[in-house]
Structures are given as C-alpha cells and as structure tokens.
Amino acid sequence: MALSQCPKPFGPLVHSWRAQAAIFLIAIAPLAARAADYAGPLFDAHLHYNEEAWNGSAGPHSPADVLARMQRNGVKAIVANSRPNDGTKALASLEQTLQAGVTVVPFIRLYRNRADYDSWFRDETIYEMVQTEFARGVTGAQVGPYKGIGEFHLYDSANANGPVAKKLMQFAEKNNLAVLSHVDDVAIDLLMAHAPKARLIWAHTGIGGAPAARVDALFARYPTLMGELSYRPGLTCDAGKLCPEWRALLLKYPGRFMIGSDTWVNQRWQYYDELMKGYRVWLGDLPPDVARKIGWDNGASLFGVKAP
Ligand SMILES: [Zn+2]
C-alpha cells in the first residue's frame, strides 16, 4: 500500500495510539521484508599490509589504524601477506593485535618489490627466500609458522608451468601450506597438476570473470580448491544482493568460499568499512548457516582458528 493512501481511512483516528502504530507498521513494511545483514564474525581471507600502507610507521595506515578498521567491522581473523613480508610480521608480532581480538594467519609473500610480480615463477632466489622465511616463521605476540604462500599473480597462465611455480606448489603441498593465487581458470588446472592435494585459494575466484559454470566444474574437479570473492565480476546485482547464478553456486558449495578485502593499494584501506558492509549485505541474503560459513567458518576451519 502506498503511504499516500493512508490518511483517508485513518484520518479521523490519526491521533489515537493504535492508528499511529498502524501507519508506522505500514510505513516500515518494505524495510522489514528485506533480510537482515549478516551480523556474525568475519574472516578476511585476502589482506595485504604493504610497505606503502605503514612504511615502518610513517605511512597513512599504522597498525593501530588498520586494527581499528578490523575491530569496528567485526573482522576477527585475517590472512595477512605483505610486500615485503615485514608488514605481516609486524602485525603478527604486536601485543595490540591480540588485544584487538584479531588472529593473524601469516602467508609468505613472494614479492620483495614490484619487479618480482613478473618473474617470480622462474626466479630461484624467490624459492630460496620462501625457504628461509618458512624456516624462520613469525615471532612476537602470535609466534608460529607461516600457514600459506601468496598472493601471487600469473598474468599469462602458461607461466604456471615455470620451474619455480611448480616447485612452490609442491613445497606448499608437502608442508600443508595454503596457496593464494590470482590466476585465470586455465592456470588453476596447471597449478593443480603440479600438486593435486594442494590447498589452493583462488583469489577473486576468477577476476577475469570465468563463467559460473566453469567455476562449478573446477570446484567439482578439485575438492581442495577454495574461492575468495573480492572483485569477483557478476557476484552482486541489485542493491548489493547476490546475482542468481552466484547465489546458486554459493549454496552448492557452502564450505568452499571466503570473503576478503584485498587491500592491495592504500585506497582499499580507506574503503575497508564499505567493503565489509557490502559483504554483510549479501551474506544476509543467504541462509544463516551458509552466511556464517562463508563469513567465518570456512577460513577458521582451514587454518584452525578458534571461534571468537
Ligand atoms: Zn591481493
């Protein structure tokens, strides 16, 4: 019913409490019909804390700043990786990260600098750096081993067959490390051929927009493949809700998807609140148990993080 129709029938009674309540209920009906946003904990499965964000302490996003962003958005655990690895180690080492209630799941980044993006898959010094970093682990408040490698990029899927790419996949499989990879669907097949039991997290689940049917086929083929959903084209439609084919895919594989911020440039930190609110909107459109899995449980169980 349109609000403009209300005053006539209710006109003579409009000062009564009952009539006012009735008008109020009619007015809020469209809001009540909308599913509530997901309100549970979030596991940010794709987070970078790069040097330009903090730069020792001179950057715009100090540990206190990024921890406050996580805290006010209910982000209770993060997959942290950074160029170079010092940002991840800084976050994991700080007492204030623990006090903020944020669990850091540290990944070894393959990049010391921007030039490494284009050659890591054939660069033996990257392989050596990963060995050294893995042997060292992280120290401080959240002392422990690294839990994964990446994020890495393959702009040409054929480079998935580079000698270091192959060695790193096998190293990850052998040491039970997850792998966060920004690649296309062709490279998923190539990477999994090197290490069929590797726990591969597909960053963005295909940033180039691999069709939902192709994603479905890859998920069916590789039971250890997980999908992270930042920047995924075609995921959301009207009012930030899930598009029908993606809603169906998430319901088909509720244990295989995770959300992430992908703070690859400082601008993403400035939009961290909006990103997390956006996730809460479409997660609220799913059955509560599925929303909880994608928002928290899948990441938490992959890395053995306790419920907050
Ligand atoms: Zn990223």
PDB file of C-alpha atoms and ligand atoms in Angstrom:
ATOM      1  CA  MET A   1       0.000   0.000   0.000  1.00  0.00           C
ATOM      2  CA  ALA A   2       1.258   3.456  -0.841  1.00  0.00           C
ATOM      3  CA  LEU A   3       1.614   5.778   2.113  1.00  0.00           C
ATOM      4  CA  SER A   4      -0.446   8.480   0.397  1.00  0.00           C
ATOM      5  CA  GLN A   5      -3.487   6.226   0.678  1.00  0.00           C
ATOM      6  CA  CYS A   6      -3.224   6.014   4.454  1.00  0.00           C
ATOM      7  CA  PRO A   7      -4.527   9.309   5.785  1.00  0.00           C
ATOM      8  CA  LYS A   8      -8.042   8.833   4.341  1.00  0.00           C
ATOM      9  CA  PRO A   9      -9.183   5.696   6.171  1.00  0.00           C
ATOM     10  CA  PHE A  10      -7.177   6.545   9.267  1.00  0.00           C
ATOM     11  CA  GLY A  11      -7.928  10.243   9.089  1.00  0.00           C
ATOM     12  CA  PRO A  12     -10.440  10.593  11.936  1.00  0.00           C
ATOM     13  CA  LEU A  13      -8.387   8.375  14.256  1.00  0.00           C
ATOM     14  CA  VAL A  14      -4.953   9.639  13.423  1.00  0.00           C
ATOM     15  CA  HIS A  15      -4.362  10.974  16.925  1.00  0.00           C
ATOM     16  CA  SER A  16      -5.061   7.620  18.559  1.00  0.00           C
ATOM     17  CA  TRP A  17      -2.093   5.478  19.550  1.00  0.00           C
ATOM     18  CA  ARG A  18      -3.419   2.473  17.625  1.00  0.00           C
ATOM     19  CA  ALA A  19      -3.857   4.391  14.399  1.00  0.00           C
ATOM     20  CA  GLN A  20      -0.402   5.869  14.627  1.00  0.00           C
ATOM     21  CA  ALA A  21       1.073   2.436  15.266  1.00  0.00           C
ATOM     22  CA  ALA A  22      -0.774   1.033  12.242  1.00  0.00           C
ATOM     23  CA  ILE A  23       0.518   3.810  10.000  1.00  0.00           C
ATOM     24  CA  PHE A  24       4.013   3.217  11.325  1.00  0.00           C
ATOM     25  CA  LEU A  25       3.820  -0.535  10.595  1.00  0.00           C
ATOM     26  CA  ILE A  26       2.630   0.084   7.046  1.00  0.00           C
ATOM     27  CA  ALA A  27       5.473   2.556   6.555  1.00  0.00           C
ATOM     28  CA  ILE A  28       8.193   0.121   7.679  1.00  0.00           C
ATOM     29  CA  ALA A  29       6.784  -2.956   5.935  1.00  0.00           C
ATOM     30  CA  PRO A  30       9.096  -2.669   2.894  1.00  0.00           C
ATOM     31  CA  LEU A  31      12.119  -2.456   5.211  1.00  0.00           C
ATOM     32  CA  ALA A  32      11.051  -5.458   7.280  1.00  0.00           C
ATOM     33  CA  ALA A  33      10.756  -7.555   4.111  1.00  0.00           C
ATOM     34  CA  ARG A  34      14.493  -7.121   3.465  1.00  0.00           C
ATOM     35  CA  ALA A  35      16.728  -9.787   5.029  1.00  0.00           C
ATOM     36  CA  ALA A  36      18.866  -8.586   7.918  1.00  0.00           C
ATOM     37  CA  ASP A  37      22.554  -8.137   7.213  1.00  0.00           C
ATOM     38  CA  TYR A  38      24.917 -10.863   8.442  1.00  0.00           C
ATOM     39  CA  ALA A  39      25.979  -9.869  11.946  1.00  0.00           C
ATOM     40  CA  GLY A  40      28.490 -12.607  12.845  1.00  0.00           C
ATOM     41  CA  PRO A  41      32.296 -12.552  12.825  1.00  0.00           C
ATOM     42  CA  LEU A  42      34.231 -12.037   9.592  1.00  0.00           C
ATOM     43  CA  PHE A  43      37.374 -13.815   8.401  1.00  0.00           C
ATOM     44  CA  ASP A  44      39.223 -11.556   5.933  1.00  0.00           C
ATOM     45  CA  ALA A  45      40.953 -14.155   3.755  1.00  0.00           C
ATOM     46  CA  HIS A  46      42.826 -11.760   1.455  1.00  0.00           C
ATOM     47  CA  LEU A  47      44.575  -8.896   3.192  1.00  0.00           C
ATOM     48  CA  HIS A  48      47.797  -7.054   2.309  1.00  0.00           C
ATOM     49  CA  TYR A  49      49.738  -4.829   4.668  1.00  0.00           C
ATOM     50  CA  ASN A  50      52.226  -3.433   2.183  1.00  0.00           C
ATOM     51  CA  GLU A  51      55.052  -1.057   2.948  1.00  0.00           C
ATOM     52  CA  GLU A  52      53.300   1.997   1.451  1.00  0.00           C
ATOM     53  CA  ALA A  53      50.423   1.459   3.897  1.00  0.00           C
ATOM     54  CA  TRP A  54      52.574   1.647   7.016  1.00  0.00           C
ATOM     55  CA  ASN A  55      56.197   2.148   5.876  1.00  0.00           C
ATOM     56  CA  GLY A  56      57.719   1.319   9.234  1.00  0.00           C
ATOM     57  CA  SER A  57      55.493   3.852  10.951  1.00  0.00           C
ATOM     58  CA  ALA A  58      55.471   6.800   8.548  1.00  0.00           C
ATOM     59  CA  GLY A  59      52.665   5.521   6.253  1.00  0.00           C
ATOM     60  CA  PRO A  60      49.000   6.570   6.492  1.00  0.00           C
ATOM     61  CA  HIS A  61      47.799   3.264   7.970  1.00  0.00           C
ATOM     62  CA  SER A  62      49.611   2.402  11.170  1.00  0.00           C
ATOM     63  CA  PRO A  63      48.888  -0.918  12.911  1.00  0.00           C
ATOM     64  CA  ALA A  64      46.551   0.985  15.263  1.00  0.00           C
ATOM     65  CA  ASP A  65      44.662   2.367  12.253  1.00  0.00           C
ATOM     66  CA  VAL A  66      44.178  -0.957  10.436  1.00  0.00           C
ATOM     67  CA  LEU A  67      43.349  -2.821  13.647  1.00  0.00           C
ATOM     68  CA  ALA A  68      40.657  -0.226  14.434  1.00  0.00           C
ATOM     69  CA  ARG A  69      39.170  -0.811  10.966  1.00  0.00           C
ATOM     70  CA  MET A  70      39.064  -4.574  11.556  1.00  0.00           C
ATOM     71  CA  GLN A  71      37.640  -4.160  15.047  1.00  0.00           C
ATOM     72  CA  ARG A  72      34.756  -1.876  14.098  1.00  0.00           C
ATOM     73  CA  ASN A  73      33.808  -4.251  11.272  1.00  0.00           C
ATOM     74  CA  GLY A  74      33.802  -7.442  13.328  1.00  0.00           C
ATOM     75  CA  VAL A  75      36.844  -8.852  11.480  1.00  0.00           C
ATOM     76  CA  LYS A  76      38.303 -11.357  13.944  1.00  0.00           C
ATOM     77  CA  ALA A  77      40.917 -13.087  11.766  1.00  0.00           C
ATOM     78  CA  ILE A  78      42.928 -12.197   8.677  1.00  0.00           C
ATOM     79  CA  VAL A  79      45.097 -13.921   6.109  1.00  0.00           C
ATOM     80  CA  ALA A  80      47.945 -11.405   6.152  1.00  0.00           C
ATOM     81  CA  ASN A  81      50.555 -11.042   3.457  1.00  0.00           C
ATOM     82  CA  SER A  82      52.653  -8.070   2.509  1.00  0.00           C
ATOM     83  CA  ARG A  83      55.308  -6.727   0.150  1.00  0.00           C
ATOM     84  CA  PRO A  84      57.865  -7.237   1.650  1.00  0.00           C
ATOM     85  CA  ASN A  85      56.994  -9.680   4.468  1.00  0.00           C
ATOM     86  CA  ASP A  86      57.771  -7.166   7.234  1.00  0.00           C
ATOM     87  CA  GLY A  87      54.198  -5.829   7.323  1.00  0.00           C
ATOM     88  CA  THR A  88      52.767  -9.276   8.071  1.00  0.00           C
ATOM     89  CA  LYS A  89      55.438  -9.905  10.699  1.00  0.00           C
ATOM     90  CA  ALA A  90      54.779  -6.527  12.320  1.00  0.00           C
ATOM     91  CA  LEU A  91      51.033  -7.202  12.635  1.00  0.00           C
ATOM     92  CA  ALA A  92      51.593 -10.723  13.987  1.00  0.00           C
ATOM     93  CA  SER A  93      54.226  -9.587  16.486  1.00  0.00           C
ATOM     94  CA  LEU A  94      52.243  -6.829  18.182  1.00  0.00           C
ATOM     95  CA  GLU A  95      50.527  -7.224  21.517  1.00  0.00           C
ATOM     96  CA  GLN A  96      47.909  -4.703  20.344  1.00  0.00           C
ATOM     97  CA  THR A  97      46.801  -7.108  17.573  1.00  0.00           C
ATOM     98  CA  LEU A  98      45.963  -9.686  20.243  1.00  0.00           C
ATOM     99  CA  GLN A  99      44.259  -7.034  22.341  1.00  0.00           C
ATOM    100  CA  ALA A 100      42.159  -6.042  19.309  1.00  0.00           C
ATOM    101  CA  GLY A 101      40.945  -9.653  19.136  1.00  0.00           C
ATOM    102  CA  VAL A 102      42.439 -10.208  15.663  1.00  0.00           C
ATOM    103  CA  THR A 103      44.094 -13.544  14.817  1.00  0.00           C
ATOM    104  CA  VAL A 104      46.790 -13.214  12.142  1.00  0.00           C
ATOM    105  CA  VAL A 105      47.172 -16.126   9.707  1.00  0.00           C
ATOM    106  CA  PRO A 106      50.538 -15.271   8.139  1.00  0.00           C
ATOM    107  CA  PHE A 107      51.333 -16.058   4.494  1.00  0.00           C
ATOM    108  CA  ILE A 108      54.733 -15.734   2.841  1.00  0.00           C
ATOM    109  CA  ARG A 109      54.544 -13.167   0.055  1.00  0.00           C
ATOM    110  CA  LEU A 110      56.673 -13.972  -2.965  1.00  0.00           C
ATOM    111  CA  TYR A 111      57.423 -10.350  -3.768  1.00  0.00           C
ATOM    112  CA  ARG A 112      60.225  -8.309  -2.296  1.00  0.00           C
ATOM    113  CA  ASN A 113      59.358  -5.485  -4.699  1.00  0.00           C
ATOM    114  CA  ARG A 114      57.142  -4.768  -7.703  1.00  0.00           C
ATOM    115  CA  ALA A 115      59.613  -6.193 -10.215  1.00  0.00           C
ATOM    116  CA  ASP A 116      59.132  -9.673  -8.699  1.00  0.00           C
ATOM    117  CA  TYR A 117      55.499  -9.799  -9.951  1.00  0.00           C
ATOM    118  CA  ASP A 118      56.640 -10.599 -13.463  1.00  0.00           C
ATOM    119  CA  SER A 119      59.421 -13.113 -12.831  1.00  0.00           C
ATOM    120  CA  TRP A 120      58.795 -14.971  -9.544  1.00  0.00           C
ATOM    121  CA  PHE A 121      57.701 -18.170 -11.348  1.00  0.00           C
ATOM    122  CA  ARG A 122      61.213 -18.699 -12.739  1.00  0.00           C
ATOM    123  CA  ASP A 123      63.333 -16.918 -10.109  1.00  0.00           C
ATOM    124  CA  GLU A 124      65.315 -19.317  -7.909  1.00  0.00           C
ATOM    125  CA  THR A 125      66.096 -16.535  -5.432  1.00  0.00           C
ATOM    126  CA  ILE A 126      62.350 -16.306  -4.689  1.00  0.00           C
ATOM    127  CA  TYR A 127      62.272 -20.019  -3.927  1.00  0.00           C
ATOM    128  CA  GLU A 128      65.235 -19.581  -1.570  1.00  0.00           C
ATOM    129  CA  MET A 129      63.594 -16.581   0.116  1.00  0.00           C
ATOM    130  CA  VAL A 130      60.449 -18.669   0.746  1.00  0.00           C
ATOM    131  CA  GLN A 131      62.562 -21.466   2.310  1.00  0.00           C
ATOM    132  CA  THR A 132      64.340 -19.015   4.597  1.00  0.00           C
ATOM    133  CA  GLU A 133      61.129 -17.273   5.579  1.00  0.00           C
ATOM    134  CA  PHE A 134      59.330 -20.574   6.217  1.00  0.00           C
ATOM    135  CA  ALA A 135      62.167 -21.839   8.429  1.00  0.00           C
ATOM    136  CA  ARG A 136      62.057 -18.593  10.423  1.00  0.00           C
ATOM    137  CA  GLY A 137      58.270 -18.272  10.970  1.00  0.00           C
ATOM    138  CA  VAL A 138      56.770 -15.289  12.741  1.00  0.00           C
ATOM    139  CA  THR A 139      57.685 -14.195  16.233  1.00  0.00           C
ATOM    140  CA  GLY A 140      56.185 -11.976  18.893  1.00  0.00           C
ATOM    141  CA  ALA A 141      52.638 -11.970  20.240  1.00  0.00           C
ATOM    142  CA  GLN A 142      51.388 -14.504  17.664  1.00  0.00           C
ATOM    143  CA  VAL A 143      54.526 -16.608  17.291  1.00  0.00           C
ATOM    144  CA  GLY A 144      54.323 -19.607  14.967  1.00  0.00           C
ATOM    145  CA  PRO A 145      54.818 -20.989  11.498  1.00  0.00           C
ATOM    146  CA  TYR A 146      53.566 -19.471   8.274  1.00  0.00           C
ATOM    147  CA  LYS A 147      50.285 -21.012   7.084  1.00  0.00           C
ATOM    148  CA  GLY A 148      50.479 -20.290   3.394  1.00  0.00           C
ATOM    149  CA  ILE A 149      52.208 -18.660   0.454  1.00  0.00           C
ATOM    150  CA  GLY A 150      50.981 -15.877  -1.809  1.00  0.00           C
ATOM    151  CA  GLU A 151      49.257 -13.921  -3.015  1.00  0.00           C
ATOM    152  CA  PHE A 152      50.990 -14.463  -6.327  1.00  0.00           C
ATOM    153  CA  HIS A 153      49.874 -13.413  -9.798  1.00  0.00           C
ATOM    154  CA  LEU A 154      50.074 -15.113 -13.174  1.00  0.00           C
ATOM    155  CA  TYR A 155      49.070 -12.705 -15.935  1.00  0.00           C
ATOM    156  CA  ASP A 156      49.944 -15.356 -18.513  1.00  0.00           C
ATOM    157  CA  SER A 157      48.549 -18.710 -17.407  1.00  0.00           C
ATOM    158  CA  ALA A 158      51.354 -20.619 -19.179  1.00  0.00           C
ATOM    159  CA  ASN A 159      53.742 -19.307 -16.506  1.00  0.00           C
ATOM    160  CA  ALA A 160      52.037 -21.709 -14.083  1.00  0.00           C
ATOM    161  CA  ASN A 161      54.494 -24.177 -15.623  1.00  0.00           C
ATOM    162  CA  GLY A 162      57.508 -22.032 -14.714  1.00  0.00           C
ATOM    163  CA  PRO A 163      60.080 -24.080 -12.750  1.00  0.00           C
ATOM    164  CA  VAL A 164      59.688 -22.077  -9.531  1.00  0.00           C
ATOM    165  CA  ALA A 165      55.892 -22.055  -9.753  1.00  0.00           C
ATOM    166  CA  LYS A 166      55.971 -25.850  -9.944  1.00  0.00           C
ATOM    167  CA  LYS A 167      58.455 -26.175  -7.064  1.00  0.00           C
ATOM    168  CA  LEU A 168      56.470 -23.811  -4.869  1.00  0.00           C
ATOM    169  CA  MET A 169      53.217 -25.715  -5.442  1.00  0.00           C
ATOM    170  CA  GLN A 170      54.959 -28.943  -4.431  1.00  0.00           C
ATOM    171  CA  PHE A 171      56.590 -27.246  -1.436  1.00  0.00           C
ATOM    172  CA  ALA A 172      53.176 -25.966  -0.318  1.00  0.00           C
ATOM    173  CA  GLU A 173      51.538 -29.366  -0.706  1.00  0.00           C
ATOM    174  CA  LYS A 174      54.320 -31.113   1.221  1.00  0.00           C
ATOM    175  CA  ASN A 175      54.208 -28.611   4.103  1.00  0.00           C
ATOM    176  CA  ASN A 176      50.422 -28.256   4.223  1.00  0.00           C
ATOM    177  CA  LEU A 177      50.592 -24.587   3.276  1.00  0.00           C
ATOM    178  CA  ALA A 178      47.626 -22.921   1.584  1.00  0.00           C
ATOM    179  CA  VAL A 179      48.332 -21.053  -1.658  1.00  0.00           C
ATOM    180  CA  LEU A 180      46.614 -17.737  -2.502  1.00  0.00           C
ATOM    181  CA  SER A 181      46.740 -17.336  -6.262  1.00  0.00           C
ATOM    182  CA  HIS A 182      45.477 -14.564  -8.536  1.00  0.00           C
ATOM    183  CA  VAL A 183      45.176 -16.518 -11.777  1.00  0.00           C
ATOM    184  CA  ASP A 184      42.726 -17.470 -14.506  1.00  0.00           C
ATOM    185  CA  ASP A 185      40.820 -20.738 -14.786  1.00  0.00           C
ATOM    186  CA  VAL A 186      43.400 -22.255 -17.169  1.00  0.00           C
ATOM    187  CA  ALA A 187      46.158 -21.738 -14.593  1.00  0.00           C
ATOM    188  CA  ILE A 188      44.061 -23.471 -11.901  1.00  0.00           C
ATOM    189  CA  ASP A 189      44.302 -26.702 -13.928  1.00  0.00           C
ATOM    190  CA  LEU A 190      48.048 -26.218 -14.482  1.00  0.00           C
ATOM    191  CA  LEU A 191      48.821 -25.459 -10.826  1.00  0.00           C
ATOM    192  CA  MET A 192      46.749 -28.373  -9.532  1.00  0.00           C
ATOM    193  CA  ALA A 193      48.540 -30.718 -11.939  1.00  0.00           C
ATOM    194  CA  HIS A 194      51.792 -29.939 -10.049  1.00  0.00           C
ATOM    195  CA  ALA A 195      50.281 -30.656  -6.628  1.00  0.00           C
ATOM    196  CA  PRO A 196      46.872 -32.379  -6.755  1.00  0.00           C
ATOM    197  CA  LYS A 197      46.313 -32.188  -2.977  1.00  0.00           C
ATOM    198  CA  ALA A 198      47.414 -28.566  -2.524  1.00  0.00           C
ATOM    199  CA  ARG A 199      45.010 -26.268  -0.719  1.00  0.00           C
ATOM    200  CA  LEU A 200      44.653 -23.656  -3.422  1.00  0.00           C
ATOM    201  CA  ILE A 201      42.704 -20.473  -2.659  1.00  0.00           C
ATOM    202  CA  TRP A 202      41.623 -18.873  -5.901  1.00  0.00           C
ATOM    203  CA  ALA A 203      41.917 -15.135  -5.277  1.00  0.00           C
ATOM    204  CA  HIS A 204      38.780 -13.373  -6.619  1.00  0.00           C
ATOM    205  CA  THR A 205      37.538 -16.763  -7.939  1.00  0.00           C
ATOM    206  CA  GLY A 206      38.458 -15.574 -11.406  1.00  0.00           C
ATOM    207  CA  ILE A 207      38.945 -11.806 -11.638  1.00  0.00           C
ATOM    208  CA  GLY A 208      38.588 -12.069 -15.425  1.00  0.00           C
ATOM    209  CA  GLY A 209      35.034 -13.338 -14.989  1.00  0.00           C
ATOM    210  CA  ALA A 210      35.313 -17.083 -15.643  1.00  0.00           C
ATOM    211  CA  PRO A 211      31.683 -18.238 -16.113  1.00  0.00           C
ATOM    212  CA  ALA A 212      29.930 -19.632 -13.028  1.00  0.00           C
ATOM    213  CA  ALA A 213      29.580 -22.987 -14.831  1.00  0.00           C
ATOM    214  CA  ARG A 214      33.376 -23.139 -15.300  1.00  0.00           C
ATOM    215  CA  VAL A 215      33.951 -22.303 -11.620  1.00  0.00           C
ATOM    216  CA  ASP A 216      31.457 -25.048 -10.741  1.00  0.00           C
ATOM    217  CA  ALA A 217      33.365 -27.571 -12.890  1.00  0.00           C
ATOM    218  CA  LEU A 218      36.719 -26.667 -11.285  1.00  0.00           C
ATOM    219  CA  PHE A 219      35.263 -26.919  -7.773  1.00  0.00           C
ATOM    220  CA  ALA A 220      33.840 -30.336  -8.618  1.00  0.00           C
ATOM    221  CA  ARG A 221      37.174 -31.480 -10.020  1.00  0.00           C
ATOM    222  CA  TYR A 222      39.436 -30.232  -7.192  1.00  0.00           C
ATOM    223  CA  PRO A 223      37.995 -30.831  -3.713  1.00  0.00           C
ATOM    224  CA  THR A 224      40.765 -28.765  -2.034  1.00  0.00           C
ATOM    225  CA  LEU A 225      40.131 -25.682  -4.189  1.00  0.00           C
ATOM    226  CA  MET A 226      38.648 -22.697  -2.318  1.00  0.00           C
ATOM    227  CA  GLY A 227      37.350 -19.401  -3.736  1.00  0.00           C
ATOM    228  CA  GLU A 228      37.937 -15.911  -2.305  1.00  0.00           C
ATOM    229  CA  LEU A 229      35.371 -13.433  -3.560  1.00  0.00           C
ATOM    230  CA  SER A 230      36.815  -9.893  -3.644  1.00  0.00           C
ATOM    231  CA  TYR A 231      36.472  -8.146  -7.048  1.00  0.00           C
ATOM    232  CA  ARG A 232      34.575 -11.146  -8.471  1.00  0.00           C
ATOM    233  CA  PRO A 233      32.671  -9.844 -11.551  1.00  0.00           C
ATOM    234  CA  GLY A 234      28.989 -10.738 -11.649  1.00  0.00           C
ATOM    235  CA  LEU A 235      28.750 -11.650  -7.957  1.00  0.00           C
ATOM    236  CA  THR A 236      26.266  -8.986  -6.902  1.00  0.00           C
ATOM    237  CA  CYS A 237      23.286  -7.468  -8.678  1.00  0.00           C
ATOM    238  CA  ASP A 238      20.526  -5.112  -7.469  1.00  0.00           C
ATOM    239  CA  ALA A 239      21.028  -3.403  -4.099  1.00  0.00           C
ATOM    240  CA  GLY A 240      24.231  -5.312  -3.457  1.00  0.00           C
ATOM    241  CA  LYS A 241      22.442  -8.676  -3.292  1.00  0.00           C
ATOM    242  CA  LEU A 242      23.830 -11.823  -4.897  1.00  0.00           C
ATOM    243  CA  CYS A 243      23.103 -12.436  -8.569  1.00  0.00           C
ATOM    244  CA  PRO A 244      21.028 -15.624  -9.012  1.00  0.00           C
ATOM    245  CA  GLU A 245      23.733 -17.848 -10.575  1.00  0.00           C
ATOM    246  CA  TRP A 246      26.268 -16.925  -7.901  1.00  0.00           C
ATOM    247  CA  ARG A 247      23.742 -17.408  -5.131  1.00  0.00           C
ATOM    248  CA  ALA A 248      23.144 -20.908  -6.517  1.00  0.00           C
ATOM    249  CA  LEU A 249      26.896 -21.620  -6.675  1.00  0.00           C
ATOM    250  CA  LEU A 250      27.472 -20.471  -3.080  1.00  0.00           C
ATOM    251  CA  LEU A 251      24.580 -22.670  -1.945  1.00  0.00           C
ATOM    252  CA  LYS A 252      26.015 -25.621  -3.888  1.00  0.00           C
ATOM    253  CA  TYR A 253      29.482 -25.230  -2.281  1.00  0.00           C
ATOM    254  CA  PRO A 254      28.846 -23.545   1.088  1.00  0.00           C
ATOM    255  CA  GLY A 255      32.117 -24.872   2.510  1.00  0.00           C
ATOM    256  CA  ARG A 256      34.361 -23.575  -0.266  1.00  0.00           C
ATOM    257  CA  PHE A 257      34.072 -19.769  -0.378  1.00  0.00           C
ATOM    258  CA  MET A 258      35.555 -16.949   1.720  1.00  0.00           C
ATOM    259  CA  ILE A 259      35.454 -13.159   1.691  1.00  0.00           C
ATOM    260  CA  GLY A 260      38.440 -10.803   1.532  1.00  0.00           C
ATOM    261  CA  SER A 261      39.335  -7.117   1.434  1.00  0.00           C
ATOM    262  CA  ASP A 262      42.338  -7.267  -0.929  1.00  0.00           C
ATOM    263  CA  THR A 263      43.965  -4.095   0.426  1.00  0.00           C
ATOM    264  CA  TRP A 264      46.478  -4.048  -2.427  1.00  0.00           C
ATOM    265  CA  VAL A 265      46.622  -0.230  -2.545  1.00  0.00           C
ATOM    266  CA  ASN A 266      46.048   2.276   0.255  1.00  0.00           C
ATOM    267  CA  GLN A 267      42.723   3.338  -1.233  1.00  0.00           C
ATOM    268  CA  ARG A 268      41.298  -0.077  -0.303  1.00  0.00           C
ATOM    269  CA  TRP A 269      42.070   0.650   3.353  1.00  0.00           C
ATOM    270  CA  GLN A 270      40.027   3.844   3.072  1.00  0.00           C
ATOM    271  CA  TYR A 271      37.065   1.780   1.857  1.00  0.00           C
ATOM    272  CA  TYR A 272      37.525  -1.080   4.322  1.00  0.00           C
ATOM    273  CA  ASP A 273      34.261  -0.220   6.166  1.00  0.00           C
ATOM    274  CA  GLU A 274      32.253  -0.121   2.918  1.00  0.00           C
ATOM    275  CA  LEU A 275      33.783  -3.393   1.702  1.00  0.00           C
ATOM    276  CA  MET A 276      32.872  -5.249   4.872  1.00  0.00           C
ATOM    277  CA  LYS A 277      29.390  -3.688   4.984  1.00  0.00           C
ATOM    278  CA  GLY A 278      28.913  -4.822   1.375  1.00  0.00           C
ATOM    279  CA  TYR A 279      29.766  -8.401   2.344  1.00  0.00           C
ATOM    280  CA  ARG A 280      27.360  -8.273   5.266  1.00  0.00           C
ATOM    281  CA  VAL A 281      24.542  -7.196   2.925  1.00  0.00           C
ATOM    282  CA  TRP A 282      24.805 -10.152   0.542  1.00  0.00           C
ATOM    283  CA  LEU A 283      25.725 -12.649   3.255  1.00  0.00           C
ATOM    284  CA  GLY A 284      22.433 -11.641   4.899  1.00  0.00           C
ATOM    285  CA  ASP A 285      20.678 -12.845   1.775  1.00  0.00           C
ATOM    286  CA  LEU A 286      21.826 -16.449   2.408  1.00  0.00           C
ATOM    287  CA  PRO A 287      20.553 -18.986   4.957  1.00  0.00           C
ATOM    288  CA  PRO A 288      22.231 -18.106   8.314  1.00  0.00           C
ATOM    289  CA  ASP A 289      24.384 -21.250   8.441  1.00  0.00           C
ATOM    290  CA  VAL A 290      25.730 -20.647   4.912  1.00  0.00           C
ATOM    291  CA  ALA A 291      26.403 -16.962   5.683  1.00  0.00           C
ATOM    292  CA  ARG A 292      28.346 -17.959   8.792  1.00  0.00           C
ATOM    293  CA  LYS A 293      30.404 -20.468   6.804  1.00  0.00           C
ATOM    294  CA  ILE A 294      31.397 -18.015   4.081  1.00  0.00           C
ATOM    295  CA  GLY A 295      31.819 -15.122   6.517  1.00  0.00           C
ATOM    296  CA  TRP A 296      33.832 -17.006   9.124  1.00  0.00           C
ATOM    297  CA  ASP A 297      33.804 -20.803   9.476  1.00  0.00           C
ATOM    298  CA  ASN A 298      35.476 -21.775   6.188  1.00  0.00           C
ATOM    299  CA  GLY A 299      38.557 -19.650   6.862  1.00  0.00           C
ATOM    300  CA  ALA A 300      38.598 -20.542  10.543  1.00  0.00           C
ATOM    301  CA  SER A 301      38.483 -24.286   9.922  1.00  0.00           C
ATOM    302  CA  LEU A 302      41.025 -24.134   7.069  1.00  0.00           C
ATOM    303  CA  PHE A 303      43.555 -22.568   9.460  1.00  0.00           C
ATOM    304  CA  GLY A 304      42.414 -23.896  12.829  1.00  0.00           C
ATOM    305  CA  VAL A 305      41.355 -20.501  14.198  1.00  0.00           C
ATOM    306  CA  LYS A 306      39.169 -20.715  17.308  1.00  0.00           C
ATOM    307  CA  ALA A 307      35.720 -19.099  17.321  1.00  0.00           C
ATOM    308  CA  PRO A 308      35.875 -15.555  18.735  1.00  0.00           C
TER     309      PRO A 308
HETATM  310 ZN    ZN B   1      45.547  -9.247  -3.491  1.00  0.00          ZN
END
